[in-house]
């Protein structure tokens, strides 16, 4: 456990001693605001809620999470520090978990920095704070899932650009499986049972419940399982590389 | 203390290491030699648990590097090839990170850090980020992270590669100062540093162990061992006189220097000096050869004479 904590501390230090943290947080906040106020029509709607804010989170994460996750392993492999890290007395699981949790906490911080918008809606009107809380939670879980995908993709390559693109594609695919447009494509070939299965995998549809203010334990379990699956895949990729 | 049991490693069709077995005791400084691509780094990566052997295994202090990996790694310090470091950290931050990972109790870390910085003359740059350091300093940081937990087995992959002659000497001195009760494995393809540094030498080529001896023992297998090299005004005349010696097996002229090779067990030096006096040669240079490692290295790794 202490090894994981040590890794988390080192990773967070790396974010804040390089321009990564600053650039990421600024871009995240600016884009979140732009989406909310211009595309979402925050004021025009005349409703005191954060629906316009949260509805764009999946699209914000689609580009920003891969940008954060691409360095996780690709950079270590490229600079050779992976060899240093993996020959320290810790298991690959601890390394994978430590790096993931650090990045996830960092995304959590980015979300926390959007709290002024929550204060704003409370000032403007009578906001449903339970719903806002569940949306935040869902958003963070969604970000974690995309991050875990990115962790695995980053372990696959020593090239960060490749890691970015792979993560983008994989995330896009996993997000879109829930859209009717995509489901209609499958409808010709699969029975309703499979269509439901595919739809159920979709990240966006699981985020939907949280946005409506419902915190269902099975939705949380879904995201946690999604994260664990991709972290496990990361461990497998790292071990495979070790075999050569 | 460290035992390799028929280590093999293949990368697809490439057999990088073929059936390597050896066992090493403490107090040994092993020079691990071989041409580029011989499999030195691959072997070290298997010993440190970074690569999984295709077959075979290794034991460090009785711990199997695969089934008991964490315990094995705990007694190990490792400097990977090229000394990779987290460039954005300061020296102090980096070494603190390593110390924590090495399970040094938090209360002891400041003291241990101070000692290590002192020992590697890093104190003055402790607060600098690693990316701003010169190559010599960076290499020392790499060595510092390998020995901060005072491991009993130290594995250094080309610790002097790419350094200038002064830095190389510093690193060699450092390694010598650490010997006391450790086992140190140093890979290199720089032969000059071997006799000064190591008390055992292994040469590998194409993933196979080709020679395993003391530096002196290896020098004695050199064809230059006990040969006499001299430089005289009239090389031709001297060569013909020397070739009449029954003890001389062979004579070579290279760069205006004559080298006389002895027959098995013969002592040439007194005979050559006697001849020189007898014929009144103007001798500019005369020396007894101790053997040449580059010659042994070439013979062992390519099967050709130098
Ligand atoms: N990850 C790898 N994938 C494929 N081949 C490799 C890999 N690592 C090393 N090799 C090959 O194994 C051989 C030994 O390499 P290495 O151990 O690095 O040699 P050395 O350190 O003695 O120069 C070389 O032919 C090298 O190309
Ligand atoms: Mg090498």
Coordinates of N, CA and C in Angstrom, one line a residue, chain A residues 3 6-7 9-10 13-14 17-18 76 79-91 241-244, chain B residues 9 11 45 48-52 70 73-74 78 80 84-86 88-89 93-94 97-98 100-103 145:
Chain A
X3 N 3.7 1.6 -1.2 CA 4.3 1.8 -2.5 C 3.4 2.6 -3.4
X6 N 3.4 6.2 -2.5 CA 4.6 6.8 -3.0 C 4.6 7.1 -4.4
X7 N 4.0 6.2 -5.2 CA 3.9 6.4 -6.7 C 2.9 7.6 -6.9
X9 N 2.2 10.1 -5.0 CA 2.9 11.4 -4.7 C 3.9 11.8 -5.8
X10 N 4.6 10.8 -6.3 CA 5.6 11.2 -7.3 C 4.9 11.7 -8.6
X13 N 3.5 15.1 -8.1 CA 4.6 16.1 -8.1 C 5.0 16.3 -9.6
X14 N 5.0 15.3 -10.4 CA 5.4 15.4 -11.8 C 4.4 16.3 -12.5
X17 N 5.2 20.0 -11.2 CA 6.5 20.6 -11.5 C 6.7 20.8 -13.0
X18 N 5.8 20.2 -13.8 CA 5.9 20.5 -15.2 C 4.7 21.3 -15.6
X76 N 7.3 6.8 -19.9 CA 8.3 6.0 -19.1 C 9.0 5.0 -20.0
X79 N 11.6 7.1 -22.2 CA 12.8 7.6 -21.5 C 13.5 6.5 -20.8
X80 N 13.0 5.3 -20.7 CA 13.7 4.2 -20.0 C 13.5 4.1 -18.6
X81 N 12.7 5.1 -18.0 CA 12.5 5.0 -16.6 C 11.6 3.9 -16.2
X82 N 10.9 3.3 -17.2 CA 10.0 2.1 -16.9 C 10.9 1.0 -16.3
X83 N 12.1 0.9 -16.8 CA 13.0 -0.2 -16.3 C 13.4 0.1 -14.8
X84 N 13.6 1.4 -14.6 CA 13.9 1.8 -13.2 C 12.7 1.5 -12.3
X85 N 11.5 1.9 -12.7 CA 10.3 1.7 -11.9 C 10.0 0.3 -11.7
X86 N 10.0 -0.5 -12.7 CA 9.6 -1.9 -12.6 C 10.6 -2.8 -12.0
X87 N 11.8 -2.3 -11.7 CA 12.8 -3.1 -11.0 C 12.9 -2.7 -9.5
X88 N 12.1 -1.7 -9.1 CA 11.9 -1.4 -7.7 C 11.1 -2.5 -7.1
X89 N 11.2 -2.7 -5.8 CA 10.4 -3.7 -5.2 C 8.9 -3.3 -5.1
X90 N 8.2 -3.4 -6.2 CA 6.7 -3.2 -6.2 C 6.2 -4.1 -7.3
X91 N 4.9 -4.5 -7.2 CA 4.3 -5.3 -8.2 C 3.8 -4.4 -9.3
X241 N 5.1 -7.3 -22.2 CA 6.3 -6.6 -22.7 C 7.5 -7.2 -22.0
X242 N 7.3 -7.6 -20.8 CA 8.4 -8.1 -20.0 C 8.9 -9.5 -20.5
X243 N 7.9 -10.2 -21.1 CA 8.2 -11.5 -21.6 C 9.0 -11.3 -23.0
X244 N 8.7 -10.2 -23.6 CA 9.5 -9.8 -24.8 C 8.8 -10.3 -26.1
Chain B
X9 N 17.1 -16.4 -23.2 CA 16.1 -15.4 -23.6 C 16.0 -15.3 -25.1
X11 N 14.0 -13.3 -28.3 CA 13.0 -12.3 -28.8 C 12.6 -12.7 -30.1
X45 N 18.9 -7.6 -17.2 CA 17.5 -7.4 -17.1 C 16.8 -8.6 -16.6
X48 N 17.6 -8.7 -12.8 CA 16.8 -7.7 -12.0 C 15.3 -7.9 -12.1
X49 N 14.9 -8.9 -12.9 CA 13.5 -9.2 -12.9 C 12.7 -8.3 -13.9
X50 N 13.4 -7.5 -14.7 CA 12.7 -6.6 -15.6 C 12.2 -7.4 -16.8
X51 N 13.0 -8.4 -17.2 CA 12.6 -9.3 -18.3 C 12.4 -10.7 -17.7
X52 N 11.4 -11.4 -18.2 CA 11.2 -12.8 -17.8 C 12.0 -13.7 -18.7
X70 N 9.9 -9.7 -5.2 CA 10.0 -8.5 -4.4 C 11.1 -8.6 -3.4
X73 N 14.4 -8.3 -5.3 CA 14.7 -6.9 -5.7 C 15.1 -6.0 -4.6
X74 N 14.6 -6.4 -3.4 CA 14.9 -5.6 -2.2 C 16.4 -5.6 -1.9
X78 N 20.2 -1.4 -8.9 CA 20.4 -1.5 -10.4 C 20.5 -0.2 -11.1
X80 N 20.1 0.9 -14.8 CA 19.9 0.4 -16.1 C 20.8 1.1 -17.2
X84 N 18.6 5.9 -17.0 CA 17.3 6.7 -17.1 C 16.9 7.2 -15.7
X85 N 16.4 8.5 -15.7 CA 16.0 9.2 -14.5 C 14.8 10.0 -14.8
X86 N 14.0 10.3 -13.7 CA 12.9 11.2 -13.9 C 13.4 12.6 -14.0
X88 N 12.3 15.6 -14.5 CA 11.7 16.8 -14.0 C 11.8 16.9 -12.5
X89 N 12.3 15.9 -11.9 CA 12.5 16.0 -10.4 C 13.8 16.6 -10.0
X93 N 14.4 15.2 -4.5 CA 13.1 14.6 -4.7 C 13.2 13.2 -5.2
X94 N 14.0 13.1 -6.2 CA 14.2 11.8 -6.9 C 14.7 10.7 -5.9
X97 N 12.2 9.7 -3.4 CA 11.2 8.8 -4.0 C 11.8 7.4 -4.0
X98 N 13.0 7.3 -4.4 CA 13.6 5.9 -4.5 C 13.7 5.3 -3.0
X100 N 11.9 5.9 -0.4 CA 10.6 5.5 0.0 C 10.2 4.1 -0.6
X101 N 10.5 4.1 -1.9 CA 10.1 2.8 -2.7 C 11.0 1.7 -2.1
X102 N 12.2 2.0 -1.7 CA 13.0 0.9 -1.1 C 12.7 0.6 0.3
X103 N 11.6 1.1 0.8 CA 11.2 0.8 2.2 C 12.2 1.2 3.3
X145 N 20.9 6.3 -6.8 CA 19.6 5.6 -6.6 C 19.8 4.1 -6.5

